[in-house]
Coordinates of C-alpha atoms in Angstrom, one line a residue:
M146 CA 117.1 106.9 126.4
V147 CA 116.7 103.4 125.0
K148 CA 118.5 102.7 121.6
K149 CA 118.7 99.3 120.1
L150 CA 119.5 97.7 116.7
Y151 CA 118.0 94.5 115.4
E152 CA 118.3 92.4 112.2
Y153 CA 115.4 90.8 110.3
R154 CA 114.9 88.4 107.5
L155 CA 111.5 88.1 105.8
A156 CA 110.4 85.5 103.3
L157 CA 109.2 86.8 99.9
Q158 CA 106.2 85.4 98.1
H159 CA 108.1 84.1 95.1
G160 CA 111.2 82.8 96.9
G161 CA 114.2 84.5 98.5
A162 CA 114.1 86.9 101.4
R163 CA 114.3 90.6 102.2
Q164 CA 116.8 91.5 104.9
G165 CA 117.2 94.7 106.8
L166 CA 117.7 96.3 110.2
I167 CA 115.3 97.8 112.7
V168 CA 116.3 100.6 115.0
E169 CA 114.5 101.3 118.3
W170 CA 114.5 104.7 119.9
D171 CA 112.5 104.9 123.2
G172 CA 109.8 102.5 122.0
N173 CA 109.6 103.9 118.5
F174 CA 110.9 102.0 115.5
G175 CA 112.5 102.8 112.2
E176 CA 113.7 100.5 109.3
I177 CA 117.1 100.5 107.7
A178 CA 116.8 98.4 104.5
P179 CA 119.2 99.3 101.6
L180 CA 117.9 97.7 98.4
P181 CA 120.5 95.4 96.7
N182 CA 121.6 96.7 93.3
F183 CA 119.9 100.0 93.8
S184 CA 121.1 101.6 97.1
S185 CA 124.5 103.1 97.2
E186 CA 125.4 101.2 100.4
T187 CA 125.2 97.5 101.3
L188 CA 123.4 96.0 104.3
D189 CA 126.8 95.3 106.0
E190 CA 127.9 98.9 105.5
A191 CA 124.5 100.2 106.9
K192 CA 124.9 97.9 109.9
K193 CA 128.4 99.2 110.7
E194 CA 127.2 102.8 110.5
A195 CA 124.1 102.2 112.6
L196 CA 126.2 100.5 115.3
L197 CA 128.5 103.6 115.3
W198 CA 125.5 105.8 115.9
L199 CA 124.1 103.4 118.5
R200 CA 127.4 103.3 120.5
N201 CA 129.0 106.6 119.9
N202 CA 126.1 108.8 118.6
T203 CA 128.1 109.3 115.4
P204 CA 125.8 111.1 112.9
P205 CA 124.8 108.8 110.0
T206 CA 125.7 109.6 106.4
L207 CA 124.4 106.6 104.5
P208 CA 120.9 107.2 103.0
S209 CA 119.1 104.2 104.4
V210 CA 120.6 104.7 107.9
R211 CA 119.6 108.4 107.9
F212 CA 116.1 107.6 106.9
G213 CA 115.7 104.7 109.4
I214 CA 117.0 106.7 112.3
A215 CA 114.8 109.7 111.4
C216 CA 111.8 107.4 111.3
A217 CA 112.6 106.0 114.7
K218 CA 112.2 109.4 116.2
R219 CA 108.6 109.6 115.1
P220 CA 105.7 107.6 116.6
L221 CA 103.5 105.9 114.1
R222 CA 99.8 106.7 114.0
S223 CA 96.8 105.0 112.3
L224 CA 96.7 105.7 108.6
R225 CA 94.3 105.7 105.7
L226 CA 95.6 106.9 102.4
P227 CA 94.6 106.6 98.7
L228 CA 96.8 104.0 97.1
A229 CA 98.1 103.6 93.6
S230 CA 97.6 100.0 92.6
L231 CA 100.0 97.9 90.6
G232 CA 97.7 96.5 88.0
M233 CA 93.9 96.9 87.6
K234 CA 92.1 96.2 90.9
A235 CA 88.5 97.0 92.0
G236 CA 88.2 100.3 93.8
F237 CA 91.5 101.8 92.8
S238 CA 91.2 105.2 91.1
T239 CA 95.0 105.4 90.3
V240 CA 96.7 102.4 88.6
K241 CA 100.3 101.9 87.7
L242 CA 100.9 99.7 84.7
K243 CA 104.4 98.3 84.1
I244 CA 105.0 98.1 80.3
G245 CA 108.7 98.2 79.9
H246 CA 108.9 94.4 79.4
L247 CA 106.5 94.6 76.5
S248 CA 107.3 95.7 72.9
A249 CA 105.8 99.1 72.0
R250 CA 103.2 97.4 69.9
E251 CA 102.2 95.0 72.7
A252 CA 102.0 97.9 75.2
I253 CA 99.7 99.9 72.9
S254 CA 97.1 97.0 73.0
Y255 CA 97.6 96.4 76.7
V256 CA 97.2 100.1 77.7
K257 CA 94.2 100.6 75.4
E258 CA 92.3 97.9 77.3
H259 CA 92.6 100.0 80.4
L260 CA 92.0 103.5 79.1
G261 CA 89.1 105.3 80.9
K262 CA 89.0 102.7 83.7
A263 CA 91.3 104.5 86.1
H264 CA 93.9 107.3 86.3
L265 CA 96.9 105.6 84.6
R266 CA 100.6 105.9 85.5
L267 CA 102.8 104.0 83.0
D268 CA 106.2 102.7 84.0
C269 CA 108.5 102.0 81.0
N270 CA 111.6 101.5 83.2
R271 CA 113.9 102.9 80.5
K272 CA 113.5 99.8 78.4
W273 CA 112.6 101.4 75.1
S274 CA 114.6 103.2 72.4
L275 CA 113.5 106.7 71.4
E276 CA 112.0 105.2 68.2
E277 CA 109.9 102.7 70.1
S278 CA 108.7 105.3 72.6
L279 CA 107.7 107.7 69.8
F280 CA 105.8 104.9 68.1
F281 CA 103.9 104.2 71.3
A282 CA 103.1 107.9 71.9
D283 CA 101.7 108.3 68.4
H284 CA 98.8 106.1 69.4
F285 CA 97.7 108.1 72.4
Q286 CA 96.8 111.6 73.6
R287 CA 98.8 113.5 76.2
D288 CA 95.9 113.5 78.7
D289 CA 95.4 109.7 78.5
F290 CA 97.8 109.2 81.4
A291 CA 98.9 110.9 84.6
Y292 CA 102.4 110.4 83.3
L293 CA 104.9 108.1 81.7
E294 CA 107.7 107.1 84.1
E295 CA 111.1 106.7 82.6
P296 CA 109.8 106.3 79.0
V297 CA 113.3 106.1 77.4
E298 CA 117.0 105.8 78.3
P299 CA 118.3 109.0 80.0
S300 CA 120.1 110.2 76.9
S301 CA 116.8 110.4 74.9
L302 CA 114.6 112.0 77.5
V303 CA 114.9 115.5 76.3
A304 CA 114.2 114.6 72.7
F305 CA 111.1 112.5 73.7
S306 CA 109.8 115.3 75.8
Q307 CA 110.3 118.0 73.2
I308 CA 108.7 115.9 70.4
T309 CA 105.7 114.5 72.3
H310 CA 105.1 116.9 75.2
F311 CA 103.7 113.8 77.1
P312 CA 103.8 114.2 80.9
I313 CA 106.9 112.5 82.3
A314 CA 107.9 111.2 85.7
L315 CA 111.6 110.7 86.7
D316 CA 113.3 108.8 89.5
E317 CA 115.1 111.4 91.6
S318 CA 117.9 109.0 92.4
I319 CA 118.8 108.8 88.7
H320 CA 118.0 112.2 87.2
R321 CA 118.9 115.6 88.6
D322 CA 118.7 117.9 85.5
W323 CA 114.9 118.5 85.9
A324 CA 114.8 121.8 84.1
T325 CA 116.0 120.2 80.8
I326 CA 112.9 118.1 80.5
P327 CA 110.1 120.5 79.3
S328 CA 107.2 118.2 79.9
L329 CA 108.4 116.9 83.3
K330 CA 105.4 116.5 85.6
A331 CA 106.5 114.3 88.6
I332 CA 109.5 113.4 90.6
V333 CA 109.5 109.9 92.0
V334 CA 111.2 109.7 95.4
K335 CA 112.3 106.5 97.2
P336 CA 113.2 107.7 100.7
T337 CA 115.2 104.5 101.6
I338 CA 117.4 105.1 98.5
I339 CA 118.0 108.8 99.0
G340 CA 117.7 109.2 102.7
S341 CA 115.3 112.1 102.9
L342 CA 112.8 114.1 100.9
P343 CA 114.4 116.5 98.4
Q344 CA 113.3 120.1 97.8
V345 CA 111.0 119.7 94.8
P346 CA 109.8 122.8 93.0
S347 CA 106.1 123.3 93.3
R348 CA 105.5 123.0 89.6
Y349 CA 106.3 119.3 89.9
D350 CA 104.3 116.6 91.7
L351 CA 106.1 114.7 94.4
V352 CA 105.4 110.9 94.2
L353 CA 106.6 108.7 97.1
S354 CA 107.6 105.2 96.3
S355 CA 108.8 102.1 98.3
S356 CA 111.9 100.0 97.9
Y357 CA 110.5 96.6 99.1
E358 CA 110.7 97.6 102.8
S359 CA 108.8 95.6 105.5
G360 CA 105.4 96.9 106.6
L361 CA 107.2 99.2 109.1
G362 CA 109.1 101.0 106.4
L363 CA 106.0 101.3 104.3
L364 CA 104.1 102.9 107.1
H365 CA 106.8 105.5 107.6
I366 CA 106.8 106.3 103.9
A367 CA 103.0 106.5 103.8
S368 CA 103.1 108.9 106.8
L369 CA 105.1 111.3 104.7
A370 CA 102.5 111.5 102.0
E371 CA 100.0 114.4 102.1
M372 CA 96.4 113.3 102.3
G373 CA 94.9 113.1 98.8
I374 CA 98.2 112.1 97.0
P375 CA 98.3 108.4 96.0
V376 CA 101.4 106.7 97.2
G377 CA 103.2 103.8 95.4
L378 CA 103.4 101.2 98.1
D379 CA 102.1 98.0 96.4
T380 CA 105.4 96.2 97.0
Y381 CA 103.8 95.1 100.3
S382 CA 102.2 92.2 98.4
A383 CA 105.7 90.8 97.7
L384 CA 106.2 89.9 101.3
K385 CA 105.2 86.4 102.5
E386 CA 105.5 87.5 106.1
D387 CA 105.9 90.7 108.0
L388 CA 107.0 92.3 111.3
L389 CA 103.8 94.3 111.9
I390 CA 101.4 93.0 114.6
E391 CA 98.5 94.6 112.9
P392 CA 98.8 94.0 109.1
I393 CA 98.5 96.8 106.5
R394 CA 95.3 96.5 104.5
C395 CA 95.2 97.4 100.8
S396 CA 91.6 97.3 99.5
Q397 CA 89.1 99.4 97.6
G398 CA 91.8 101.9 96.6
Y399 CA 93.0 102.6 100.1
F400 CA 96.1 101.8 102.2
S401 CA 95.1 101.5 105.9
W402 CA 96.6 100.5 109.2
N403 CA 95.4 100.6 112.8
A404 CA 98.2 101.6 115.2
T405 CA 99.4 99.3 117.9
H406 CA 102.1 99.7 120.5
P407 CA 104.6 98.4 119.8
P408 CA 103.8 98.2 116.1
I409 CA 106.1 95.2 115.4
D410 CA 106.6 91.7 116.9
T411 CA 110.2 92.0 118.2
S412 CA 110.3 88.2 118.7
K413 CA 110.9 88.0 115.0
L414 CA 114.1 90.1 115.3
S415 CA 117.7 89.3 116.3
Q416 CA 119.4 92.0 118.4
C417 CA 122.7 93.2 117.1

């Protein structure tokens, strides 16, 4: 059985770099890429644990390491999935609009420009007060959006839900008291952050989202999605370069990739 661990560093479009690890298991590859300021572990901590697994077969406990090793046990296949676009783009039926950086009044005008053009998911990123969120909600109907993601700070979620009954999506890594949110519709899951897929009650939609992984990590997340469920993987556009030999294509509302073996260019990696 061949097991190896590599390091990578990929340039980003707007400066800086994304760093992570690639684990190889008998010709299959998985990605270990804790996200700075969001993951519970650092890259150094993940590397130490991955090396313990590599040398001693010590079971991993850190989320990004568990996810990366689990992915390395599965061969990748060609994929074609509906994609949720970040921003309005031709061909996309599901569009995510980030509005938390706007005032509620600015967001009202911005969102109204896009009503009816696509199935909208709105990401407020917990930036608004309850008062601001209620002001925004007063200008729309509940069925105008698929959901509002993190519309207010956590302490005001229950009140916002009870007052507006607008569909809400929550990040699983931040919120656990799902039953207290009466209009909760979707649970947003970032596998790199939590390590695996949680048990989500059938009354909620499961939404898979990326954490700025390389193309390899995005492919593994996409492979977890059931056909017909849009996946939030538009962070791929943040990469200036990638490890994949065959690039991912995001066009006309679809995320597609043609499998190659191996899937990545190992000459871009440094073995640990």
